[in-house]
GROMACS .gro file of C-alpha atoms in nm:
model
  358
    1MET     CA    1   2.023   1.974  -6.914
    2PRO     CA    2   2.211   1.658  -7.021
    3VAL     CA    3   2.453   1.549  -6.752
    4ARG     CA    4   2.824   1.540  -6.841
    5VAL     CA    5   3.045   1.254  -6.720
    6ILE     CA    6   3.419   1.314  -6.690
    7GLY     CA    7   3.689   1.055  -6.631
    8MET     CA    8   4.065   1.084  -6.599
    9ILE     CA    9   4.340   0.940  -6.815
   10GLY     CA   10   4.704   0.864  -6.743
   11VAL     CA   11   5.004   0.770  -6.952
   12GLU     CA   12   5.145   0.467  -6.770
   13PRO     CA   13   4.972   0.138  -6.679
   14PRO     CA   14   4.873   0.136  -6.309
   15LYS     CA   15   4.977  -0.136  -6.070
   16GLY     CA   16   4.731  -0.272  -5.813
   17THR     CA   17   4.497  -0.044  -5.619
   18THR     CA   18   4.579   0.299  -5.758
   19LEU     CA   19   4.520   0.645  -5.617
   20HIS     CA   20   4.680   0.850  -5.898
   21VAL     CA   21   4.699   0.797  -6.273
   22ILE     CA   22   4.954   1.067  -6.356
   23GLY     CA   23   5.327   1.055  -6.301
   24GLY     CA   24   5.592   0.811  -6.414
   25GLY     CA   25   5.685   0.752  -6.775
   26VAL     CA   26   5.484   0.746  -7.095
   27SER     CA   27   5.326   0.445  -7.268
   28ALA     CA   28   5.165   0.551  -7.594
   29PRO     CA   29   4.979   0.219  -7.639
   30PHE     CA   30   4.834   0.243  -7.288
   31LEU     CA   31   4.727   0.605  -7.334
   32LYS     CA   32   4.546   0.511  -7.654
   33GLU     CA   33   4.376   0.213  -7.484
   34PHE     CA   34   4.277   0.417  -7.178
   35ALA     CA   35   4.127   0.703  -7.379
   36GLN     CA   36   3.936   0.464  -7.604
   37ALA     CA   37   3.805   0.275  -7.300
   38HIS     CA   38   3.654   0.599  -7.168
   39GLU     CA   39   3.493   0.678  -7.502
   40ALA     CA   40   3.349   0.327  -7.530
   41ALA     CA   41   3.211   0.350  -7.175
   42GLY     CA   42   3.012   0.665  -7.251
   43PHE     CA   43   3.231   0.928  -7.086
   44ASP     CA   44   3.195   1.273  -7.238
   45MET     CA   45   3.533   1.410  -7.131
   46VAL     CA   46   3.852   1.311  -6.948
   47LEU     CA   47   4.079   1.512  -6.722
   48VAL     CA   48   4.447   1.526  -6.816
   49GLY     CA   49   4.625   1.599  -6.489
   50TYR     CA   50   4.934   1.804  -6.411
   51TYR     CA   51   5.234   1.755  -6.188
   52SER     CA   52   5.558   1.945  -6.235
   53SER     CA   53   5.729   1.615  -6.322
   54SER     CA   54   5.453   1.453  -6.531
   55ALA     CA   55   5.402   1.424  -6.906
   56GLU     CA   56   5.292   1.752  -7.063
   57GLY     CA   57   4.914   1.776  -7.087
   58PHE     CA   58   4.856   1.930  -7.431
   59ASN     CA   59   5.076   1.663  -7.589
   60VAL     CA   60   4.899   1.388  -7.396
   61ALA     CA   61   4.557   1.518  -7.498
   62SER     CA   62   4.663   1.567  -7.862
   63TYR     CA   63   4.773   1.206  -7.891
   64ALA     CA   64   4.458   1.077  -7.722
   65ALA     CA   65   4.234   1.301  -7.934
   66ALA     CA   66   4.391   1.161  -8.250
   67HIS     CA   67   4.276   0.813  -8.143
   68THR     CA   68   3.921   0.903  -8.032
   69ARG     CA   69   3.626   1.062  -8.210
   70THR     CA   70   3.395   1.221  -7.955
   71LEU     CA   71   3.582   1.225  -7.623
   72ALA     CA   72   3.670   1.576  -7.501
   73TYR     CA   73   3.977   1.670  -7.296
   74LEU     CA   74   3.985   1.876  -6.976
   75ILE     CA   75   4.351   1.979  -6.963
   76ALA     CA   76   4.488   2.089  -6.626
   77HIS     CA   77   4.678   2.413  -6.675
   78ARG     CA   78   4.889   2.622  -6.435
   79PRO     CA   79   4.897   2.995  -6.508
   80GLY     CA   80   5.245   3.140  -6.484
   81ILE     CA   81   5.446   2.851  -6.627
   82VAL     CA   82   5.407   2.983  -6.983
   83SER     CA   83   5.290   3.317  -7.122
   84PRO     CA   84   4.910   3.364  -7.136
   85THR     CA   85   4.941   3.471  -7.501
   86LEU     CA   86   5.112   3.143  -7.592
   87ALA     CA   87   4.864   2.944  -7.382
   88ALA     CA   88   4.571   3.114  -7.554
   89ARG     CA   89   4.706   3.024  -7.899
   90ALA     CA   90   4.786   2.668  -7.794
   91ALA     CA   91   4.434   2.620  -7.660
   92ALA     CA   92   4.269   2.772  -7.967
   93THR     CA   93   4.483   2.555  -8.195
   94PHE     CA   94   4.399   2.237  -8.003
   95ASP     CA   95   4.031   2.333  -8.005
   96HIS     CA   96   4.030   2.349  -8.385
   97LEU     CA   97   4.241   2.040  -8.447
   98SER     CA   98   4.028   1.831  -8.207
   99GLY     CA   99   3.695   1.954  -8.342
  100GLY     CA  100   3.602   2.156  -8.034
  101ARG     CA  101   3.698   1.893  -7.777
  102LEU     CA  102   3.885   2.114  -7.529
  103ALA     CA  103   3.825   2.248  -7.180
  104LEU     CA  104   4.083   2.391  -6.939
  105HIS     CA  105   4.109   2.326  -6.566
  106ILE     CA  106   4.295   2.611  -6.394
  107ILE     CA  107   4.508   2.525  -6.090
  108ALA     CA  108   4.745   2.749  -5.898
  109GLY     CA  109   4.977   2.465  -5.793
  110VAL     CA  110   4.976   2.186  -5.537
  111SER     CA  111   5.240   2.347  -5.317
  112ASP     CA  112   5.505   2.618  -5.310
  113GLN     CA  113   5.773   2.348  -5.332
  114GLU     CA  114   5.635   2.199  -5.651
  115GLN     CA  115   5.597   2.541  -5.813
  116GLU     CA  116   5.954   2.625  -5.722
  117SER     CA  117   6.071   2.316  -5.911
  118GLU     CA  118   5.943   2.490  -6.226
  119GLY     CA  119   6.102   2.823  -6.138
  120ASP     CA  120   5.788   2.983  -5.994
  121PHE     CA  121   5.853   3.138  -5.652
  122LEU     CA  122   5.527   3.324  -5.600
  123LYS     CA  123   5.328   3.224  -5.292
  124LYS     CA  124   4.979   3.078  -5.330
  125ASP     CA  125   4.774   3.396  -5.277
  126ALA     CA  126   4.987   3.580  -5.531
  127ARG     CA  127   4.952   3.289  -5.773
  128TYR     CA  128   4.574   3.329  -5.767
  129GLU     CA  129   4.609   3.704  -5.829
  130ARG     CA  130   4.837   3.628  -6.122
  131ALA     CA  131   4.594   3.362  -6.250
  132ALA     CA  132   4.314   3.618  -6.260
  133GLU     CA  133   4.526   3.853  -6.471
  134TYR     CA  134   4.642   3.559  -6.686
  135LEU     CA  135   4.284   3.452  -6.762
  136SER     CA  136   4.186   3.809  -6.842
  137VAL     CA  137   4.461   3.824  -7.105
  138MET     CA  138   4.370   3.481  -7.244
  139ARG     CA  139   4.005   3.577  -7.278
  140ARG     CA  140   4.098   3.888  -7.477
  141MET     CA  141   4.330   3.684  -7.698
  142TRP     CA  142   4.039   3.451  -7.772
  143THR     CA  143   3.772   3.714  -7.832
  144LEU     CA  144   3.914   4.048  -7.947
  145GLY     CA  145   3.929   4.121  -8.317
  146LYS     CA  146   4.234   4.347  -8.303
  147PRO     CA  147   4.566   4.372  -8.115
  148PHE     CA  148   4.560   4.509  -7.762
  149ASP     CA  149   4.803   4.641  -7.503
  150HIS     CA  150   4.808   4.522  -7.144
  151GLU     CA  151   5.001   4.633  -6.839
  152GLY     CA  152   4.928   4.472  -6.502
  153PRO     CA  153   5.106   4.356  -6.187
  154TYR     CA  154   5.236   4.037  -6.349
  155TYR     CA  155   5.220   4.081  -6.728
  156ARG     CA  156   5.291   4.347  -6.986
  157PHE     CA  157   5.210   4.314  -7.357
  158LYS     CA  158   5.211   4.556  -7.648
  159GLY     CA  159   5.011   4.462  -7.954
  160ALA     CA  160   4.907   4.119  -7.823
  161TRP     CA  161   4.706   3.931  -8.083
  162SER     CA  162   4.603   3.586  -8.197
  163ALA     CA  163   4.491   3.520  -8.552
  164VAL     CA  164   4.351   3.183  -8.444
  165LYS     CA  165   4.036   3.198  -8.233
  166PRO     CA  166   3.880   2.897  -8.056
  167LEU     CA  167   3.636   2.682  -8.247
  168GLN     CA  168   3.408   2.687  -7.943
  169GLN     CA  169   3.259   3.031  -7.899
  170PRO     CA  170   3.330   3.250  -7.722
  171HIS     CA  171   3.600   3.012  -7.590
  172PRO     CA  172   3.645   2.663  -7.443
  173PRO     CA  173   3.497   2.604  -7.095
  174VAL     CA  174   3.726   2.705  -6.810
  175PHE     CA  175   3.706   2.498  -6.490
  176PHE     CA  176   3.868   2.567  -6.155
  177GLY     CA  177   3.865   2.424  -5.804
  178GLY     CA  178   3.958   2.544  -5.459
  179SER     CA  179   3.832   2.664  -5.125
  180SER     CA  180   4.065   2.951  -5.038
  181PRO     CA  181   3.947   3.313  -5.074
  182GLY     CA  182   4.193   3.367  -5.359
  183ALA     CA  183   4.065   3.067  -5.554
  184LEU     CA  184   3.702   3.166  -5.511
  185SER     CA  185   3.768   3.526  -5.610
  186MET     CA  186   3.952   3.424  -5.926
  187GLY     CA  187   3.694   3.163  -6.020
  188ALA     CA  188   3.394   3.386  -5.965
  189GLU     CA  189   3.527   3.646  -6.208
  190HIS     CA  190   3.696   3.434  -6.472
  191CYS     CA  191   3.589   3.065  -6.472
  192ASP     CA  192   3.284   2.888  -6.610
  193VAL     CA  193   3.265   2.574  -6.396
  194PHE     CA  194   3.339   2.535  -6.024
  195ALA     CA  195   3.486   2.188  -5.964
  196LEU     CA  196   3.404   2.056  -5.616
  197TYR     CA  197   3.531   1.758  -5.422
  198GLY     CA  198   3.255   1.521  -5.313
  199GLU     CA  199   3.113   1.653  -4.986
  200PRO     CA  200   2.780   1.578  -4.815
  201LEU     CA  201   2.468   1.720  -4.974
  202ALA     CA  202   2.419   1.995  -4.716
  203GLU     CA  203   2.773   2.129  -4.749
  204THR     CA  204   2.756   2.103  -5.129
  205ALA     CA  205   2.433   2.303  -5.139
  206GLU     CA  206   2.594   2.573  -4.923
  207ARG     CA  207   2.900   2.593  -5.148
  208ILE     CA  208   2.687   2.612  -5.463
  209ASP     CA  209   2.473   2.892  -5.319
  210ASP     CA  210   2.778   3.084  -5.200
  211PHE     CA  211   2.957   3.060  -5.532
  212ARG     CA  212   2.649   3.158  -5.730
  213ARG     CA  213   2.634   3.479  -5.527
  214ARG     CA  214   3.005   3.545  -5.589
  215ALA     CA  215   2.973   3.492  -5.963
  216ALA     CA  216   2.652   3.697  -5.984
  217ALA     CA  217   2.851   4.000  -5.866
  218PHE     CA  218   3.031   3.980  -6.203
  219GLY     CA  219   2.711   3.911  -6.398
  220ARG     CA  220   2.805   3.548  -6.446
  221VAL     CA  221   2.609   3.219  -6.411
  222PRO     CA  222   2.852   2.933  -6.331
  223GLY     CA  223   2.820   2.560  -6.377
  224PHE     CA  224   2.921   2.300  -6.119
  225ASN     CA  225   3.119   1.977  -6.135
  226ILE     CA  226   3.168   1.732  -5.848
  227SER     CA  227   3.420   1.448  -5.811
  228PHE     CA  228   3.361   1.103  -5.664
  229ARG     CA  229   3.521   0.759  -5.657
  230PRO     CA  230   3.225   0.525  -5.714
  231ILE     CA  231   3.273   0.177  -5.570
  232ILE     CA  232   3.006  -0.043  -5.726
  233ALA     CA  233   2.917  -0.413  -5.734
  234PRO     CA  234   2.611  -0.625  -5.820
  235THR     CA  235   2.500  -0.626  -5.454
  236GLU     CA  236   2.540  -0.364  -5.183
  237GLY     CA  237   2.726  -0.609  -4.961
  238GLN     CA  238   2.977  -0.685  -5.234
  239ALA     CA  239   3.027  -0.312  -5.290
  240TRP     CA  240   3.109  -0.254  -4.923
  241ASP     CA  241   3.349  -0.551  -4.927
  242LYS     CA  242   3.519  -0.396  -5.229
  243ALA     CA  243   3.542  -0.059  -5.050
  244HIS     CA  244   3.706  -0.206  -4.742
  245LYS     CA  245   3.956  -0.397  -4.957
  246ALA     CA  246   4.056  -0.075  -5.135
  247LEU     CA  247   4.100   0.094  -4.797
  248ALA     CA  248   4.320  -0.189  -4.670
  249ASP     CA  249   4.535  -0.170  -4.983
  250LEU     CA  250   4.592   0.204  -4.941
  251GLU     CA  251   4.629   0.232  -4.564
  252GLY     CA  252   4.992   0.119  -4.566
  253VAL     CA  253   5.101   0.382  -4.819
  254ASN     CA  254   5.258   0.707  -4.698
  255PHE     CA  255   5.074   1.000  -4.858
  256LYS     CA  256   5.199   1.355  -4.822
  257ARG     CA  257   4.942   1.634  -4.800
  258SER     CA  258   5.008   1.996  -4.881
  259ALA     CA  259   4.945   2.224  -4.586
  260GLN     CA  260   4.811   2.478  -4.838
  261ASP     CA  261   4.527   2.257  -4.965
  262LYS     CA  262   4.209   2.409  -4.818
  263SER     CA  263   3.982   2.167  -5.006
  264ALA     CA  264   4.165   1.873  -4.848
  265GLU     CA  265   4.122   2.036  -4.508
  266ARG     CA  266   3.746   2.047  -4.565
  267MET     CA  267   3.742   1.681  -4.669
  268LEU     CA  268   3.941   1.569  -4.367
  269ALA     CA  269   3.713   1.763  -4.133
  270ILE     CA  270   3.411   1.587  -4.285
  271ALA     CA  271   3.584   1.250  -4.254
  272ALA     CA  272   3.656   1.321  -3.887
  273ARG     CA  273   3.281   1.362  -3.825
  274GLY     CA  274   3.205   1.009  -3.942
  275ASP     CA  275   3.280   0.742  -4.199
  276THR     CA  276   2.950   0.758  -4.389
  277HIS     CA  277   2.731   1.056  -4.483
  278ASP     CA  278   2.400   1.068  -4.669
  279GLU     CA  279   2.394   0.686  -4.668
  280ARG     CA  280   2.651   0.632  -4.950
  281LEU     CA  281   2.923   0.898  -4.919
  282TRP     CA  282   3.214   0.710  -4.760
  283MET     CA  283   3.516   0.904  -4.632
  284PRO     CA  284   3.773   0.662  -4.474
  285ILE     CA  285   3.991   0.653  -4.787
  286ALA     CA  286   4.001   1.034  -4.788
  287ALA     CA  287   4.110   1.022  -4.423
  288ALA     CA  288   4.375   0.756  -4.489
  289THR     CA  289   4.530   0.936  -4.787
  290GLY     CA  290   4.522   1.295  -4.666
  291ALA     CA  291   4.226   1.364  -4.899
  292LYS     CA  292   4.450   1.365  -5.205
  293GLY     CA  293   4.308   1.312  -5.549
  294ASN     CA  294   3.929   1.322  -5.515
  295THR     CA  295   3.900   1.043  -5.259
  296SER     CA  296   3.539   1.073  -5.141
  297CYS     CA  297   3.363   0.750  -5.240
  298LEU     CA  298   3.005   0.653  -5.320
  299VAL     CA  299   2.943   0.287  -5.234
  300GLY     CA  300   2.659   0.061  -5.350
  301THR     CA  301   2.503  -0.103  -5.651
  302PRO     CA  302   2.511   0.094  -5.978
  303GLN     CA  303   2.150   0.203  -5.924
  304GLN     CA  304   2.213   0.308  -5.563
  305VAL     CA  305   2.519   0.512  -5.661
  306ALA     CA  306   2.340   0.668  -5.960
  307ASP     CA  307   2.052   0.768  -5.731
  308ALA     CA  308   2.300   0.923  -5.486
  309MET     CA  309   2.464   1.122  -5.768
  310LEU     CA  310   2.127   1.243  -5.894
  311LYS     CA  311   2.065   1.410  -5.558
  312TYR     CA  312   2.359   1.635  -5.642
  313TYR     CA  313   2.216   1.691  -5.989
  314ARG     CA  314   1.902   1.826  -5.823
  315LEU     CA  315   2.124   2.075  -5.637
  316GLY     CA  316   2.258   2.212  -5.966
  317VAL     CA  317   2.558   1.988  -6.036
  318THR     CA  318   2.555   1.911  -6.407
  319SER     CA  319   2.886   1.730  -6.450
  320PHE     CA  320   3.050   1.451  -6.253
  321LEU     CA  321   3.415   1.352  -6.252
  322ILE     CA  322   3.430   0.984  -6.160
  323ARG     CA  323   3.721   0.745  -6.139
  324GLY     CA  324   3.807   0.436  -5.943
  325PHE     CA  325   4.098   0.261  -5.776
  326ASP     CA  326   4.124   0.010  -6.064
  327PRO     CA  327   4.145   0.278  -6.334
  328VAL     CA  328   4.094   0.076  -6.653
  329GLY     CA  329   3.864  -0.187  -6.504
  330ASP     CA  330   3.646   0.067  -6.325
  331THR     CA  331   3.619   0.280  -6.639
  332THR     CA  332   3.469  -0.014  -6.825
  333GLU     CA  333   3.249  -0.114  -6.531
  334TYR     CA  334   3.103   0.236  -6.496
  335GLY     CA  335   2.998   0.224  -6.861
  336ARG     CA  336   2.789  -0.092  -6.824
  337GLU     CA  337   2.521   0.045  -6.591
  338LEU     CA  338   2.625   0.345  -6.380
  339ILE     CA  339   2.672   0.600  -6.659
  340PRO     CA  340   2.355   0.503  -6.850
  341MET     CA  341   2.154   0.512  -6.523
  342LEU     CA  342   2.296   0.852  -6.433
  343LYS     CA  343   2.226   1.006  -6.773
  344GLU     CA  344   1.876   0.863  -6.797
  345GLY     CA  345   1.803   0.973  -6.440
  346ALA     CA  346   1.909   1.329  -6.520
  347LEU     CA  347   1.682   1.338  -6.824
  348ARG     CA  348   1.396   1.204  -6.612
  349ILE     CA  349   1.450   1.480  -6.356
  350ASP     CA  350   1.452   1.738  -6.637
  351ARG     CA  351   1.120   1.607  -6.767
  352GLU     CA  352   0.971   1.615  -6.417
  353MET     CA  353   1.084   1.974  -6.365
  354ALA     CA  354   0.957   2.083  -6.707
  355ALA     CA  355   0.618   1.925  -6.635
  356ALA     CA  356   0.601   2.093  -6.294
  357THR     CA  357   0.661   2.438  -6.443
  358ALA     CA  358   0.435   2.394  -6.748
   0.00000   0.00000   0.00000
């Protein structure tokens, strides 16, 4: 299976060593440049993030899609902020106007406090329950050929219907992430791709096996995405120097971590066991930042990092979300060698596996 490479775009030029690319104001010229840089570098898709105070994701993706030809957009979406019927129509409309370049990433919210700023006072477990009902309604909006009624704990509709169906059939891919029981339950029943933070190979294999069993209970076969911050340089020594500089730049910044973030808890526990795992997985930046924003790093030359990523591909990970601490510069750098090496390596593994089974 061809490997998929996902980046992340923002709407305001970053300054210095950068952890996040969302937030702040909006620069249309920068957004255009950033999206086009990803397309030129060989990325297949980019994540459009979500904070309660950030630029709205469908508008961001629509503008970027108008200035790119092949790049797809993984739009972070929080169930409960708008009606699932409206969200289903918005997604189907974007899917058509972009030529089938849409995926959704479902998140229940960073914290209770942030949700409350948007008028949502449900607690996290209830938000996942609501998200499951929300996705059930969206799926019917996308697929049913006639109006339907729905009455559940969180939503009630009579004659719900969408004349516009997604271009991608049966619907655009739906991603999710999380480690709490509520997140895993929702994802197993309703989502297509489980998005993981970068953990050691052994833990990743365990999580993949566990989630496959959960999804199988609903007759579903999920895909898997994993997120890393590659730190690459022409030599391994230069890559490690670059990693330590990024750590020094970020150590003086005060990062707040949500006490509700179970995935961050897992990352911090791994970081507490040691700085480096599986030779290239480097965790000090995760430890220094409260494990916010996909902060597990792979350090080495482009070939060394590609080889490390391909070990996850052998576990069943077929898409990788990668971004750096110099967002625009790293995007371009990844396209020179890392992305071509990763994609060719995945095809080589596929040929090896096909030959072994022939």
